[in-house]
């Protein structure tokens, strides 16, 4: 694998399989109480400019379970917040840390950091992408469905960072991706075009959520207003009202369709309370799998596994 995980385009089809295989194996080892310490003596930095529950905790818990430790870096507390450059920060922290997870606004910042850093840089979410989320979601889909190849994944809602990373995934692995987004809220145009050009299976954009979920094995949604878009919340609630994952929509998909949400959820907006709590919802297993997938990524990138 490459040094960094900045986008799912950094991975080959084989890398996807390897990460999921390692995640399953680490999950089993944890369940069986067989501690693994491939990261003993290693330290992971977490530089977060946005809030996080799952990403922060899965990486902090994950590196600890693998024998290493972590340090949480808030921009305000380090000299980056007072104008020290990315290039200088990246080179300095490379002398102390063995890897870093960055959650921030601009994808360019993560890429610039990785250019200068000698240690692995992992994208923990930017405005453009959320690659770690989709890797762990594929683990969940594989567990629930016995595999992901050929499945129809219907993403309903905002064409945001999570949607963009789904498109990147569909460019690398044979899933059928249906996206339903209101006009003006499509995924990134460049990512969509590139994805369609490379995908083995279809990537289709719909305006109708009902059409997108027809034949779906997985219905997936995310918030209508992402971090940094809070002031658009009210406007978006009106624009997205026909893109709610509710019981009526779920009934239009395959009868054994599962419902996924990366969380945090806004119940009553992009997903109803009823669907979140239904037997088809796998959202809490999905959240747990962040831990196992993040451990696989750390083990491969920081532990010297090829
Ligand atoms: N899904 C996800 O990334 O959650 P957090 O924002 O809590 O990290
Ligand atoms: N699209 C959401 C994902 C949160 C995990 C956001 O960026 O806020």
Coordinates of C-alpha atoms and ligand atoms in Angstrom, one line a residue:
X1 CA 0.0 0.0 0.0
X2 CA 1.0 3.6 -0.4
X3 CA 2.4 5.6 2.5
X4 CA -0.8 7.6 3.1
X5 CA -4.5 7.1 3.0
X6 CA -5.8 10.4 1.7
X7 CA -8.5 9.1 -0.7
X8 CA -9.8 5.7 -1.6
X9 CA -8.0 6.3 -4.9
X10 CA -4.8 5.5 -2.9
X11 CA -6.0 1.9 -2.7
X12 CA -6.1 -0.9 -5.3
X13 CA -8.9 -3.4 -5.5
X14 CA -6.5 -5.8 -3.6
X15 CA -5.9 -3.2 -0.9
X16 CA -9.6 -3.0 -0.2
X17 CA -9.8 -6.8 0.3
X18 CA -6.7 -6.8 2.5
X19 CA -8.0 -4.1 4.8
X20 CA -11.3 -5.9 5.2
X21 CA -9.6 -9.3 5.7
X22 CA -7.3 -7.8 8.4
X23 CA -10.2 -6.0 10.1
X24 CA -12.1 -9.2 10.4
X25 CA -9.1 -11.0 11.8
X26 CA -8.4 -8.2 14.3
X27 CA -12.1 -8.2 15.3
X28 CA -12.0 -12.0 15.9
X29 CA -8.8 -11.7 17.9
X30 CA -10.3 -9.1 20.1
X31 CA -13.5 -11.2 20.6
X32 CA -11.3 -14.2 21.5
X33 CA -9.3 -12.1 24.0
X34 CA -6.1 -12.6 22.0
X35 CA -4.3 -9.3 22.3
X36 CA -2.2 -8.2 19.3
X37 CA 0.6 -5.6 19.8
X38 CA 2.1 -4.9 16.3
X39 CA 2.2 -1.2 17.2
X40 CA 4.0 -1.5 20.5
X41 CA 6.1 1.6 21.1
X42 CA 4.4 3.6 18.4
X43 CA 2.5 6.8 18.7
X44 CA -0.4 8.1 16.6
X45 CA -1.2 11.8 16.4
X46 CA -4.8 13.0 15.8
X47 CA -5.1 16.6 14.4
X48 CA -8.8 17.4 14.4
X49 CA -10.2 20.8 13.3
X50 CA -13.8 19.4 13.4
X51 CA -15.8 17.5 16.0
X52 CA -15.7 13.7 16.1
X53 CA -17.0 10.9 18.2
X54 CA -16.5 7.7 16.2
X55 CA -13.4 8.6 14.2
X56 CA -11.5 10.0 17.2
X57 CA -12.4 7.1 19.5
X58 CA -11.9 4.4 17.0
X59 CA -8.4 5.5 16.2
X60 CA -7.5 6.2 19.9
X61 CA -9.0 2.9 21.1
X62 CA -7.6 1.1 18.1
X63 CA -4.0 2.2 18.4
X64 CA -4.1 1.4 22.2
X65 CA -5.5 -2.1 21.5
X66 CA -2.6 -2.7 19.1
X67 CA -0.1 -1.9 21.7
X68 CA 0.6 1.8 20.8
X69 CA -0.6 5.1 22.1
X70 CA -2.0 8.4 20.8
X71 CA -1.9 12.1 21.3
X72 CA -4.8 14.4 20.4
X73 CA -3.7 17.7 18.8
X74 CA -6.1 20.6 18.6
X75 CA -5.0 23.3 16.1
X76 CA -5.5 25.9 18.8
X77 CA -3.1 24.3 21.2
X78 CA -0.2 23.7 18.7
X79 CA 1.7 26.3 16.8
X80 CA -0.2 25.6 13.6
X81 CA -2.9 27.7 15.1
X82 CA -0.4 30.6 15.4
X83 CA 0.7 30.4 11.8
X84 CA 3.5 27.8 11.7
X85 CA 3.3 26.4 8.2
X86 CA 1.9 23.0 7.3
X87 CA 5.3 22.1 5.7
X88 CA 7.2 22.9 8.9
X89 CA 4.6 21.2 11.2
X90 CA 4.6 18.1 9.0
X91 CA 8.4 17.7 9.0
X92 CA 8.7 18.4 12.8
X93 CA 5.9 16.0 13.8
X94 CA 7.5 13.3 11.6
X95 CA 10.4 13.3 14.0
X96 CA 8.1 12.4 17.0
X97 CA 5.1 10.5 15.7
X98 CA 4.7 7.3 13.7
X99 CA 1.5 8.3 12.0
X100 CA -1.2 11.0 12.0
X101 CA -4.9 11.2 11.4
X102 CA -6.1 14.6 10.2
X103 CA -9.8 15.8 10.2
X104 CA -10.1 19.2 8.7
X105 CA -12.0 21.3 6.1
X106 CA -9.8 21.4 2.9
X107 CA -8.6 18.2 1.3
X108 CA -5.7 20.3 0.0
X109 CA -4.4 20.7 3.6
X110 CA -4.3 16.9 4.1
X111 CA -2.5 16.5 0.8
X112 CA 0.0 19.3 1.6
X113 CA 0.7 17.7 5.0
X114 CA 1.3 14.3 3.4
X115 CA 3.7 15.8 0.8
X116 CA 6.0 17.0 3.7
X117 CA 5.4 14.3 6.3
X118 CA 7.7 11.3 6.4
X119 CA 5.1 9.3 8.4
X120 CA 1.7 7.9 7.2
X121 CA -1.0 10.5 6.9
X122 CA -4.6 9.3 7.2
X123 CA -7.6 11.4 6.1
X124 CA -10.1 11.3 9.0
X125 CA -12.6 13.4 7.0
X126 CA -12.4 16.5 4.9
X127 CA -15.1 18.6 3.2
X128 CA -14.4 16.5 0.1
X129 CA -13.8 12.9 1.3
X130 CA -14.3 10.4 4.2
X131 CA -12.3 7.3 3.1
X132 CA -12.0 5.5 6.4
X133 CA -15.8 5.6 6.8
X134 CA -16.4 3.7 3.6
X135 CA -13.8 1.1 4.3
X136 CA -15.4 0.2 7.6
X137 CA -18.9 0.3 5.9
X138 CA -17.7 -2.3 3.4
X139 CA -16.7 -4.5 6.4
X140 CA -20.2 -4.1 7.7
X141 CA -21.8 -4.9 4.3
X142 CA -19.6 -8.0 3.9
X143 CA -20.6 -9.2 7.4
X144 CA -24.3 -8.6 6.8
X145 CA -24.5 -9.7 3.2
X146 CA -21.6 -12.2 2.8
X147 CA -19.8 -9.9 0.4
X148 CA -20.2 -6.6 -1.4
X149 CA -19.5 -7.4 -5.1
X150 CA -22.4 -6.8 -7.4
X151 CA -24.6 -5.3 -4.6
X152 CA -26.7 -2.2 -5.2
X153 CA -25.8 0.5 -2.7
X154 CA -28.3 3.3 -2.8
X155 CA -27.0 6.5 -1.3
X156 CA -29.9 9.0 -0.6
X157 CA -29.3 12.6 0.3
X158 CA -26.5 15.2 0.1
X159 CA -23.7 14.7 -2.4
X160 CA -21.2 15.3 0.3
X161 CA -17.8 13.8 1.5
X162 CA -19.4 10.4 2.3
X163 CA -21.1 10.3 -1.2
X164 CA -17.8 11.3 -2.9
X165 CA -15.9 8.5 -1.1
X166 CA -18.6 6.0 -2.1
X167 CA -18.0 7.0 -5.7
X168 CA -14.2 6.5 -5.3
X169 CA -14.9 3.1 -3.9
X170 CA -17.2 2.2 -6.8
X171 CA -14.4 3.2 -9.1
X172 CA -12.1 0.5 -7.5
X173 CA -14.5 -2.3 -6.5
X174 CA -17.4 -3.9 -8.3
X175 CA -20.4 -2.4 -6.5
X176 CA -23.4 -0.9 -8.1
X177 CA -23.8 2.6 -6.8
X178 CA -27.1 4.6 -7.1
X179 CA -27.0 8.2 -5.8
X180 CA -30.2 10.2 -5.2
X181 CA -29.5 13.9 -4.6
X182 CA -31.6 17.0 -5.2
X183 CA -30.5 19.3 -8.0
X184 CA -27.7 21.5 -6.9
X185 CA -26.5 19.1 -4.3
X186 CA -24.8 16.5 -6.5
X187 CA -21.5 14.9 -5.6
X188 CA -18.3 16.5 -6.8
X189 CA -18.4 16.6 -10.6
X190 CA -14.8 15.6 -11.2
X191 CA -15.1 12.7 -8.8
X192 CA -18.3 11.5 -10.4
X193 CA -16.9 11.7 -14.0
X194 CA -13.7 10.0 -13.0
X195 CA -15.6 7.3 -11.1
X196 CA -18.0 6.6 -14.0
X197 CA -15.0 6.3 -16.3
X198 CA -13.2 3.7 -14.2
X199 CA -16.0 1.7 -12.5
X200 CA -16.6 -1.9 -13.5
X201 CA -20.2 -1.6 -12.5
X202 CA -22.7 1.2 -12.8
X203 CA -22.6 4.5 -11.0
X204 CA -25.9 6.3 -11.5
X205 CA -27.2 9.6 -10.3
X206 CA -31.0 9.9 -9.7
X207 CA -33.3 12.8 -8.8
X208 CA -35.9 10.4 -7.4
X209 CA -35.0 8.6 -4.1
X210 CA -37.7 5.9 -4.9
X211 CA -36.1 5.1 -8.2
X212 CA -32.6 5.0 -6.7
X213 CA -33.6 2.4 -4.0
X214 CA -35.4 0.0 -6.3
X215 CA -33.4 -3.2 -6.1
X216 CA -31.2 -1.8 -3.4
X217 CA -29.4 -4.2 -1.1
X218 CA -28.2 -1.3 1.1
X219 CA -29.8 2.1 1.6
X220 CA -27.3 4.6 3.0
X221 CA -27.8 8.1 4.1
X222 CA -26.0 11.0 5.9
X223 CA -26.9 14.4 7.3
X224 CA -28.3 17.0 5.0
X225 CA -26.0 19.7 6.4
X226 CA -22.4 18.6 7.1
X227 CA -20.0 20.1 9.6
X228 CA -19.3 23.7 8.4
X229 CA -22.7 24.0 6.7
X230 CA -24.7 24.5 9.9
X231 CA -26.1 27.9 8.8
X232 CA -27.7 26.2 5.8
X233 CA -29.6 23.7 8.0
X234 CA -33.0 25.2 7.7
X235 CA -32.8 25.9 4.0
X236 CA -31.6 22.3 3.3
X237 CA -34.4 20.8 5.4
X238 CA -36.8 22.2 2.9
X239 CA -34.8 21.2 -0.2
X240 CA -34.1 17.7 1.0
X241 CA -37.5 16.8 2.3
X242 CA -38.2 14.2 -0.4
X243 CA -34.9 12.5 0.3
X244 CA -35.8 11.2 3.8
X245 CA -35.1 7.5 4.5
X246 CA -38.4 6.5 6.0
X247 CA -40.4 3.3 6.1
X248 CA -42.2 4.1 2.9
X249 CA -38.9 4.4 1.0
X250 CA -37.3 1.3 2.7
X251 CA -40.3 -0.7 1.5
X252 CA -39.4 0.1 -2.1
X253 CA -36.0 -1.6 -1.8
X254 CA -35.3 -5.4 -1.6
X255 CA -37.1 -7.0 1.3
X256 CA -33.8 -7.9 2.9
X257 CA -32.2 -4.5 2.3
X258 CA -30.1 -3.1 5.2
X259 CA -30.1 0.6 6.2
X260 CA -26.9 2.3 7.0
X261 CA -25.9 5.8 8.3
X262 CA -22.4 6.9 9.1
X263 CA -23.7 8.8 12.1
X264 CA -24.3 11.3 13.8
X265 CA -27.9 11.1 12.6
X266 CA -30.6 13.8 12.7
X267 CA -33.6 11.7 13.4
X268 CA -36.7 13.2 11.7
X269 CA -34.6 14.8 8.9
X270 CA -32.5 12.4 6.7
X271 CA -33.8 9.3 8.6
X272 CA -36.8 8.6 10.7
X273 CA -36.5 7.3 14.3
X274 CA -38.6 4.3 13.2
X275 CA -36.1 3.3 10.5
X276 CA -33.1 3.9 12.7
X277 CA -34.6 1.5 15.3
X278 CA -35.9 -1.0 12.9
X279 CA -34.6 -4.5 12.3
X280 CA -33.2 -3.5 9.0
X281 CA -31.0 -0.8 10.5
X282 CA -27.4 -1.8 11.1
X283 CA -26.1 1.6 12.3
X284 CA -24.6 0.5 15.6
X285 CA -22.8 -2.5 14.2
X286 CA -21.6 -0.1 11.5
X287 CA -20.3 2.3 14.1
X288 CA -18.5 -0.5 16.0
X289 CA -16.8 -1.6 12.8
X290 CA -15.0 1.8 12.5
X291 CA -12.8 0.4 15.3
X292 CA -11.9 -2.8 13.6
X293 CA -11.3 -1.2 10.2
X294 CA -9.3 1.6 11.6
X295 CA -7.1 -0.9 13.4
X296 CA -6.5 -2.7 10.1
X297 CA -5.5 0.6 8.4
X298 CA -3.1 1.4 11.3
X299 CA -1.6 -2.0 11.4
X300 CA -0.9 -1.9 7.7
X301 CA 0.4 1.7 7.5
X302 CA 2.1 2.0 10.8
X303 CA 3.1 -1.5 11.5
X304 CA 5.1 -2.0 8.3
X305 CA 2.7 -4.7 7.0
X306 CA 2.7 -4.9 3.2
Ligands
LIG1 N1 -19.0 8.8 11.2 C1 -18.1 9.6 11.7 O1 -17.1 9.9 11.1 O2 -18.4 10.0 13.0 P1 -17.7 11.1 13.8 O3 -17.9 12.5 13.2 O4 -18.3 11.0 15.2 O5 -16.2 10.8 13.8
LIG2 N1 -21.0 14.5 6.0 C1 -20.8 14.5 7.5 C2 -20.2 13.3 7.9 C3 -20.0 13.2 9.4 C4 -19.3 11.9 9.8 C5 -20.0 15.7 7.8 O1 -19.0 16.0 7.1 O2 -20.3 16.4 8.8

